[in-house]
mmCIF file of C-alpha atoms in Angstrom:
data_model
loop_
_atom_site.group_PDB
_atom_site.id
_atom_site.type_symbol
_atom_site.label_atom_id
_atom_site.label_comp_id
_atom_site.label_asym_id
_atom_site.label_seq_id
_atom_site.Cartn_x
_atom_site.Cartn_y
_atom_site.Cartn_z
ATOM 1 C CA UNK A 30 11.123 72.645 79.269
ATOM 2 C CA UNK A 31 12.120 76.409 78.594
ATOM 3 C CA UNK A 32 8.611 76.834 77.241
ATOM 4 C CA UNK A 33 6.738 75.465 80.993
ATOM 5 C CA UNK A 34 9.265 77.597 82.762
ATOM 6 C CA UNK A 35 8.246 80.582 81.281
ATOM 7 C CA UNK A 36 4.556 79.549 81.417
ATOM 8 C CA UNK A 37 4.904 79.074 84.882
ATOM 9 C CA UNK A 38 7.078 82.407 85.833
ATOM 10 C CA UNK A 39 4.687 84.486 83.945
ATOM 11 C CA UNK A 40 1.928 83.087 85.873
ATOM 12 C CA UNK A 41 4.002 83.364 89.246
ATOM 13 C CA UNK A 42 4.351 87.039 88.354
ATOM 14 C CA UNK A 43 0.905 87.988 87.321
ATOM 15 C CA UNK A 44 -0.449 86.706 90.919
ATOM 16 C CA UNK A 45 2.467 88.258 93.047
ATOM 17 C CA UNK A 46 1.391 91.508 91.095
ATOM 18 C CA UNK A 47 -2.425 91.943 90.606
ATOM 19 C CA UNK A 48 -3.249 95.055 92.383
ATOM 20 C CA UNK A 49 -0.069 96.619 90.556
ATOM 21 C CA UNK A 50 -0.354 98.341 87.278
ATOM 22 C CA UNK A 51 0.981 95.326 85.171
ATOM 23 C CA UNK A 52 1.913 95.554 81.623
ATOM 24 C CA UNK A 53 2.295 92.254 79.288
ATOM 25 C CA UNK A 54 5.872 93.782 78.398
ATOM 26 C CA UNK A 55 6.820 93.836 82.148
ATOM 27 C CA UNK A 56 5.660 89.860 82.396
ATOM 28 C CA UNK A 57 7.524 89.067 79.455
ATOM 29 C CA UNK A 58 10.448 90.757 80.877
ATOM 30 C CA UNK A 59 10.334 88.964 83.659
ATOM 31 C CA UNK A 60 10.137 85.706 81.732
ATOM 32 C CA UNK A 61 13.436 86.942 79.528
ATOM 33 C CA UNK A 62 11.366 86.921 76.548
ATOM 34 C CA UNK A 63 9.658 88.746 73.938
ATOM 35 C CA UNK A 64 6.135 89.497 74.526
ATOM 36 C CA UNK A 65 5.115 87.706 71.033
ATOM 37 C CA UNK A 66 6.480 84.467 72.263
ATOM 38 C CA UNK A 67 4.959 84.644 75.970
ATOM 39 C CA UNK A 68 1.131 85.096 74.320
ATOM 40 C CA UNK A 69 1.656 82.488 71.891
ATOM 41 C CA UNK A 70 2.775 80.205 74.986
ATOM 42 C CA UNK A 71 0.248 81.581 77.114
ATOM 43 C CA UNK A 72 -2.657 81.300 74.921
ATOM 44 C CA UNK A 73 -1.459 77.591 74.043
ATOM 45 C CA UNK A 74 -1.622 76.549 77.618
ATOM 46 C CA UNK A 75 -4.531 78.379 78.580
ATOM 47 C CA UNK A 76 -6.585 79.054 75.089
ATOM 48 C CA UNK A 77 -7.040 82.650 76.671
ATOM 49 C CA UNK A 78 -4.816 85.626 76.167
ATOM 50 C CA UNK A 79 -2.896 87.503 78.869
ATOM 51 C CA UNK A 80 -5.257 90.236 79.230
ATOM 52 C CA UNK A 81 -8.247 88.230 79.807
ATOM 53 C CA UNK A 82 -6.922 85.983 82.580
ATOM 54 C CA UNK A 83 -5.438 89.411 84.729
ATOM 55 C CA UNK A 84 -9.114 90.698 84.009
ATOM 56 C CA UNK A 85 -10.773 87.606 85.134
ATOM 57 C CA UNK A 86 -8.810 87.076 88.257
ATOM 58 C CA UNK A 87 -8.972 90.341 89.294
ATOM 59 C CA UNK A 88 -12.540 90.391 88.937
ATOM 60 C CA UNK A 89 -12.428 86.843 91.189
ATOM 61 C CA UNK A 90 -10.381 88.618 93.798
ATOM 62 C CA UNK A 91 -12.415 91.527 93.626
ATOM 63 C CA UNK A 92 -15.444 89.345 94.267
ATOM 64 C CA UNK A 93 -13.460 87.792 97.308
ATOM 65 C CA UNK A 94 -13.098 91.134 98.836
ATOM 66 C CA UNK A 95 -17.004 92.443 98.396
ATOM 67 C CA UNK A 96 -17.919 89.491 100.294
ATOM 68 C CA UNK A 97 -15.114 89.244 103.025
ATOM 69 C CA UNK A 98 -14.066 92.871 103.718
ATOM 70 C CA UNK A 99 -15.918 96.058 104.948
ATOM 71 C CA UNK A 100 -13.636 97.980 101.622
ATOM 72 C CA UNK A 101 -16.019 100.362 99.637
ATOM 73 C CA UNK A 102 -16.267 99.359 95.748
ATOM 74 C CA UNK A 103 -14.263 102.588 95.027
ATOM 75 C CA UNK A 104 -11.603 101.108 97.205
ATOM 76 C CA UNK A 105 -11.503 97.991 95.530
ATOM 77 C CA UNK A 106 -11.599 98.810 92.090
ATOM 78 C CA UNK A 107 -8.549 101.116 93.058
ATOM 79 C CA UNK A 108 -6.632 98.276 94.760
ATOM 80 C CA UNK A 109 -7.162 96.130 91.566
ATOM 81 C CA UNK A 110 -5.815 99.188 88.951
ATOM 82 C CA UNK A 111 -9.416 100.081 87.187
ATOM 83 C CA UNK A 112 -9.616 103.952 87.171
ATOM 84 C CA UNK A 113 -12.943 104.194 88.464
ATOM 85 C CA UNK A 114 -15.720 102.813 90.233
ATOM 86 C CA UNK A 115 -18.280 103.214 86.956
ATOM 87 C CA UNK A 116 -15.118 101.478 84.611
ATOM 88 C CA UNK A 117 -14.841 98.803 87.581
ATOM 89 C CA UNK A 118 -19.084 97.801 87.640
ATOM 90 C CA UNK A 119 -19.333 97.313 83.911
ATOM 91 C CA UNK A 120 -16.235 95.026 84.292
ATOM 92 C CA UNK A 121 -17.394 92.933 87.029
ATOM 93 C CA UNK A 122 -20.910 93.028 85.311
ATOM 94 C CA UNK A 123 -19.559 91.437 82.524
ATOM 95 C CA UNK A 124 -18.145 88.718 84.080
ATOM 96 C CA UNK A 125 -20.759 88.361 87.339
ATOM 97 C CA UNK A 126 -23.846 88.813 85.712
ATOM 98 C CA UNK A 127 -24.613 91.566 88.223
ATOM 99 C CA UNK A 128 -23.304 94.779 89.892
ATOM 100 C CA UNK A 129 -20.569 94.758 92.623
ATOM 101 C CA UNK A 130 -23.321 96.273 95.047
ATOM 102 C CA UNK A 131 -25.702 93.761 94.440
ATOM 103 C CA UNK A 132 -23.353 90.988 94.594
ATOM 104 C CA UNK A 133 -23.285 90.143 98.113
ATOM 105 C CA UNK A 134 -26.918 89.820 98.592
ATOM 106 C CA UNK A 135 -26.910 87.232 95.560
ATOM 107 C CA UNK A 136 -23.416 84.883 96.037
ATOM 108 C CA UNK A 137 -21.746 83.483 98.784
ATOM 109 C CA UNK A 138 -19.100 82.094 96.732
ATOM 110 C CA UNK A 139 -16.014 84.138 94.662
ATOM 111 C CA UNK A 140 -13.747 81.443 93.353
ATOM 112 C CA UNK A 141 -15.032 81.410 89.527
ATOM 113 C CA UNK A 142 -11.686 82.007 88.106
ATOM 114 C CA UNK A 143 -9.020 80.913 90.184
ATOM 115 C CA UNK A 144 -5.288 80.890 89.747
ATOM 116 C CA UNK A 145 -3.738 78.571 87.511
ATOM 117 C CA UNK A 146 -1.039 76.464 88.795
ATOM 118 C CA UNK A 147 1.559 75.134 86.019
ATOM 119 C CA UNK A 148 1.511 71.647 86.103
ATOM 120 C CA UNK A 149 4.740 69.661 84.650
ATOM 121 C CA UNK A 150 3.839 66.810 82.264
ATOM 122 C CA UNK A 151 5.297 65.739 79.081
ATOM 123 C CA UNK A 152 3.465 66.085 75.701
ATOM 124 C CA UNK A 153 3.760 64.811 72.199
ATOM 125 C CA UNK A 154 6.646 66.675 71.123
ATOM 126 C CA UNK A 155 8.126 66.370 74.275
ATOM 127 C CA UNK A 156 6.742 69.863 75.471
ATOM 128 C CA UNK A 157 5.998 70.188 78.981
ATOM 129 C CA UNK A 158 2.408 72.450 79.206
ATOM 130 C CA UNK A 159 0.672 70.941 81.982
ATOM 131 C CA UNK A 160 -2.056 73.347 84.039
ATOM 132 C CA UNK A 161 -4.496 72.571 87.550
ATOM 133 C CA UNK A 162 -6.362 75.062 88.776
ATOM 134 C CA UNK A 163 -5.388 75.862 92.582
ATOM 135 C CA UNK A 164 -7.523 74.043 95.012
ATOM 136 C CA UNK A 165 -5.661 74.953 98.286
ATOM 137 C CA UNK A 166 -8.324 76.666 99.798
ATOM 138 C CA UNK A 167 -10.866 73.503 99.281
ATOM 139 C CA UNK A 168 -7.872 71.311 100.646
ATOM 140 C CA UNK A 169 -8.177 73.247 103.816
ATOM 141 C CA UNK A 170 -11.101 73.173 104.155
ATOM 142 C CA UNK A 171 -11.257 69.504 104.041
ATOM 143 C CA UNK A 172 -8.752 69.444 106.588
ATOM 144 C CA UNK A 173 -10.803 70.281 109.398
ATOM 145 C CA UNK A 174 -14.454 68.970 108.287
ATOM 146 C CA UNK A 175 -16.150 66.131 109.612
ATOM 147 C CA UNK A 176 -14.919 62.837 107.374
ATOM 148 C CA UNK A 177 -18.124 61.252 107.958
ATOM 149 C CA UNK A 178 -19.259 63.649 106.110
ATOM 150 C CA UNK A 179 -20.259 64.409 102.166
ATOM 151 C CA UNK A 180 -18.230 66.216 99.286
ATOM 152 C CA UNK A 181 -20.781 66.900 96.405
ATOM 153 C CA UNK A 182 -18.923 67.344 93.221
ATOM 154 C CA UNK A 183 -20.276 68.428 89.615
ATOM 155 C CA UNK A 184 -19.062 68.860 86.117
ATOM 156 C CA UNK A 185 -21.086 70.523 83.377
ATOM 157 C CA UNK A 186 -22.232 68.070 80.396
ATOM 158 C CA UNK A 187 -21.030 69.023 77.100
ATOM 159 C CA UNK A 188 -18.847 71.895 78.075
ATOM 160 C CA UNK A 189 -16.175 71.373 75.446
ATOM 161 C CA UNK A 190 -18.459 71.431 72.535
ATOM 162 C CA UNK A 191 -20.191 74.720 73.705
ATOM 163 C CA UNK A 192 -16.409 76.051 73.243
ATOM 164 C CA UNK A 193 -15.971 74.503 69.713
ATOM 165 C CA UNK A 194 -19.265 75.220 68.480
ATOM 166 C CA UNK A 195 -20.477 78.204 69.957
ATOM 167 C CA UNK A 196 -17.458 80.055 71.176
ATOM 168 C CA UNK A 197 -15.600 80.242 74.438
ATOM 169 C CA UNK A 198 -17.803 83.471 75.659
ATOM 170 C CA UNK A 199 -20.800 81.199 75.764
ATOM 171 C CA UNK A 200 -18.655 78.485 77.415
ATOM 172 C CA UNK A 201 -18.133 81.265 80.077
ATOM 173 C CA UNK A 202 -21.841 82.152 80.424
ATOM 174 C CA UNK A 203 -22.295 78.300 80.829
ATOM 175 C CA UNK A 204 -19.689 78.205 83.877
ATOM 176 C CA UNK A 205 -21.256 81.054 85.604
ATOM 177 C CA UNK A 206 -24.523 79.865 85.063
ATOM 178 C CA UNK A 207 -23.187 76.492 86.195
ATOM 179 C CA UNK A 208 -21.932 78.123 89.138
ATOM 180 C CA UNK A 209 -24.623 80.302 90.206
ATOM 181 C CA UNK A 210 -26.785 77.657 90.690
ATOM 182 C CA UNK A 211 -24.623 75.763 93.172
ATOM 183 C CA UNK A 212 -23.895 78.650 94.839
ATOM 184 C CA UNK A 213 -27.666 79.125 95.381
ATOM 185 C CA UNK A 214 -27.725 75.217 96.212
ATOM 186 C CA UNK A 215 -25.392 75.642 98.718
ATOM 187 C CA UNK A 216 -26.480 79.046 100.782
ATOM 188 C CA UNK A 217 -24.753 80.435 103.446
ATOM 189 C CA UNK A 218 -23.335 77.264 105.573
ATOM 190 C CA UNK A 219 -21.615 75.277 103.084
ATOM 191 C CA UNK A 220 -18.523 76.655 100.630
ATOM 192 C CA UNK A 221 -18.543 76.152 97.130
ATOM 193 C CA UNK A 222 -15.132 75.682 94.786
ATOM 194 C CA UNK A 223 -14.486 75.717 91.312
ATOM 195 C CA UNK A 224 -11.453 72.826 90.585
ATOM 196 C CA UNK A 225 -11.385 72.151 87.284
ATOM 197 C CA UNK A 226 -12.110 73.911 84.018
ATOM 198 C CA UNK A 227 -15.930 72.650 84.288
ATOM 199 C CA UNK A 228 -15.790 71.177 87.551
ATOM 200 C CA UNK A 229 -16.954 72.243 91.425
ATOM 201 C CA UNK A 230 -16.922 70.461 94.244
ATOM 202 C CA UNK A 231 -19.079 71.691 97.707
ATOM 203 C CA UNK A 232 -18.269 70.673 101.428
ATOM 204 C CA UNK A 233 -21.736 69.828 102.738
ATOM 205 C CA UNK A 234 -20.814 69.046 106.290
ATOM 206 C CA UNK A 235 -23.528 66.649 105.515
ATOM 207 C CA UNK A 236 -23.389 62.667 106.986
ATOM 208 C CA UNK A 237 -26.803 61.497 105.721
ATOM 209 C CA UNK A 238 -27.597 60.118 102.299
ATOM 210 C CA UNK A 239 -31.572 61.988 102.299
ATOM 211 C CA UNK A 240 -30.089 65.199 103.180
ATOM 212 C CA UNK A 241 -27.539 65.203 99.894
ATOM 213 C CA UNK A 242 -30.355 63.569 97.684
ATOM 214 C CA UNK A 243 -32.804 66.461 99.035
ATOM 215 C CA UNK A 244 -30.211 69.644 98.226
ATOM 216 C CA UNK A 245 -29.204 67.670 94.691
ATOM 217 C CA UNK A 246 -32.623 67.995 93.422
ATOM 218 C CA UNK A 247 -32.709 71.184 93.517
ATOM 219 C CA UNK A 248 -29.937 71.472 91.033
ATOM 220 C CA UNK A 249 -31.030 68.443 89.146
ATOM 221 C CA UNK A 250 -34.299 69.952 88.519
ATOM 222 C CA UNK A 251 -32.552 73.097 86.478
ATOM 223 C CA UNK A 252 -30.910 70.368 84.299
ATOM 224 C CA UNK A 253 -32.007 71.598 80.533
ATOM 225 C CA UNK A 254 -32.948 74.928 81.573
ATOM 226 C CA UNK A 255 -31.045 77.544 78.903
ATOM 227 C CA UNK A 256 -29.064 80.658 79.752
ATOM 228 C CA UNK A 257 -28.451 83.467 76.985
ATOM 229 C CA UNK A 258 -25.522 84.184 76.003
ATOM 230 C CA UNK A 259 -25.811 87.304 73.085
ATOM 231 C CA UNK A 260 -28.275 85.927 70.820
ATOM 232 C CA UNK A 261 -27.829 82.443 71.351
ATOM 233 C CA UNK A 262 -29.728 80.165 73.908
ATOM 234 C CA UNK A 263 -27.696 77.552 75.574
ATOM 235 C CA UNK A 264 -28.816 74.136 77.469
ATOM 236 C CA UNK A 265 -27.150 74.220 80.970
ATOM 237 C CA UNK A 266 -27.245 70.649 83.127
ATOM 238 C CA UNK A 267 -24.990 69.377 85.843
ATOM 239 C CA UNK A 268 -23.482 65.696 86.472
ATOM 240 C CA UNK A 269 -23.395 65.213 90.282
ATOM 241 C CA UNK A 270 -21.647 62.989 92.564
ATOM 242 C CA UNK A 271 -21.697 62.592 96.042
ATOM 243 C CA UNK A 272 -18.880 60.928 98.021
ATOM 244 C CA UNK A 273 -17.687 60.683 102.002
ATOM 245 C CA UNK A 274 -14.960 62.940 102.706
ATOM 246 C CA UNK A 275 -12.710 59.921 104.301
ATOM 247 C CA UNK A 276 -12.572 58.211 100.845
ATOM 248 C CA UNK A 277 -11.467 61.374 98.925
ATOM 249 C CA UNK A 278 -8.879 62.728 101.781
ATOM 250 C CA UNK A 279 -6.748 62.318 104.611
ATOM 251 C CA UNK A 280 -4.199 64.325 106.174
ATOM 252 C CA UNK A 281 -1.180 62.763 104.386
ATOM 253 C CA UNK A 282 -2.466 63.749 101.050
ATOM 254 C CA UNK A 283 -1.494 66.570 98.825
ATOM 255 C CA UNK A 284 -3.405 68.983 96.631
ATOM 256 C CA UNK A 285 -2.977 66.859 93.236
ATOM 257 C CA UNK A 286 -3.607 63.955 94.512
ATOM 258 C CA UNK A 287 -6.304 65.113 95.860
ATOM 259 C CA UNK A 288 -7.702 66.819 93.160
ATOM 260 C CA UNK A 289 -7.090 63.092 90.738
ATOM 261 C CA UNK A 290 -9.311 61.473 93.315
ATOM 262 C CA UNK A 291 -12.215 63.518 92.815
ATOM 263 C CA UNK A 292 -11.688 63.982 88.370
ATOM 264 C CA UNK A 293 -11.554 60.115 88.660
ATOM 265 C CA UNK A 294 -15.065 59.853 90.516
ATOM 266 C CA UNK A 295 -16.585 62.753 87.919
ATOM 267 C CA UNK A 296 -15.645 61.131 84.935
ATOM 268 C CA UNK A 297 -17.625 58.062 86.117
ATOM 269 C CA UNK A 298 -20.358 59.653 86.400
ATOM 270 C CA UNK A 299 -22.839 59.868 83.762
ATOM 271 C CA UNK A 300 -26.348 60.082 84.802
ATOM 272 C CA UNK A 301 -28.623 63.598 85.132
ATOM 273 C CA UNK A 302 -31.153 62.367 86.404
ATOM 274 C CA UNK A 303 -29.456 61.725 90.096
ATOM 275 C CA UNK A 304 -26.875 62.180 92.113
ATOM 276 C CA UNK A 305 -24.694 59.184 92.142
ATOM 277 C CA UNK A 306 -22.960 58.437 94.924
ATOM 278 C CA UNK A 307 -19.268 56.756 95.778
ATOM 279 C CA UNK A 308 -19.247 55.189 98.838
#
């Protein structure tokens, strides 16, 4: 229990405290530990280090703000602590495949790395580790959608083995990859959410069977196609599933529950080759 509690403060304190200049000694602090046992926690829960998750949601935040605020990108990569605009681009290259200025005319979705949310369950060992990735914003967005309407969801095939076998950078270039394309699937009238470690779900606003088969193809059709990751080429394809918003939600359910609804519906679906759909 002492372990999930300081999982779950450090992550607390990393969100209140993004656009401050955060050291790992001043989260560990704040945890009332040493900084040696808060990255071997962190890293256990997360297989990430401390570093690369502040990076990585900064660089998600950042994103957020390119596409929803009139700030310049000197602005930005001030409010989020890099010391320059030049040091703040090659970041947000890295990780976006493309410049901040080119950004907006490319994506209309940010969320690739969202916050973590501790999540209390009890291990072998009797360690409690648990993690969810935050899916408030596709909750409330579900609130006030049409429930005859369709929630696509996806996961990526084979995304754990990339990790093992090629390394979790590829497994990255995979996800945004993954990503990209159902951002480009779903254009400017329909939001896109990553909820899961290799799953995303998008609110269609869609009621008619055709219209979801029509915008899945477009996705299904890139199933195989390869994206480069250093020297290595790497097989990217999507599971998708299609299901009516007033079998997933209502407005008496909560975020978890929520979220165990639609991992249920994923992980029965198997197929490429279509969309399958939950009715």
């Amino acid at each position: 229990m002492k372990n999930f509690c300081i999982f779950s403060n450090a992550v607390n304190f990393i969100e209140k405290n993004l656009c401050e200049d955060l050291t790992q000694e001043e989260i560990a602090a704040s945890c009332f530990c040493s900084l040696s046992a808060l990255q071997k926690i962190w890293r256990y829960c997360t297989h990430t280090s401390l570093k690369e998750y502040i990076s990585k949601r900064r660089l998600t935040c950042s994103a957020e703000d390119i596409l929803k605020t009139e700030m310049s990108i000197t602005e930005i990569a001030m409010k989020y602590q890099y010391n320059s605009p030049e040091v703040f681009s090659r970041a947000f290259n890295k990780l976006w495949g493309t410049s901040p200025s080119k950004f907006k005319t490319k994506w209309h979705s940010s969320g690739i790395f969202p916050q973590i949310i501790p999540d209390e369950k009890k291990l072998e060992g009797g360690i409690y580790m648990g993690r969810r990735i935050d899916i408030s914003q596709l909750y409330d967005e579900l609130q006030k959608t049409e429930r005859e309407s369709y929630v696509l969801c996806f996961d990526v095939a084979g995304l754990e083995k990339i990790n093992i076998e090629k390394g979790r950078s590829a497994g990255d270039a995979v996800i945004l990859e993954a990503f990209r394309r159902i951002d480009a699937m779903a254009g400017d009238n329909m939001l896109a959410f990553r909820i899961g470690g290799d799953e995303f779900a998008v609110v269609t606003g869609l009621t008619e069977k055709s219209d979801i088969e029509k915008i899945s193809e477009e996705i299904i059709s890139l199933n195989g196609r390869s994206v480069k990751n250093t020297e290595q080429e790497i097989p990217v394809s999507l599971r998708i599933s299609a299901l009516k918003l007033k079998n997933i939600s209502s407005h008496h359910i909560n975020c978890n529950d929520l979220f165990d609804r639609m991992q249920s519906i994923m992980n029965n679906t198997h197929d490429l080759g279509r969309v399958v759909f939950f009715d």
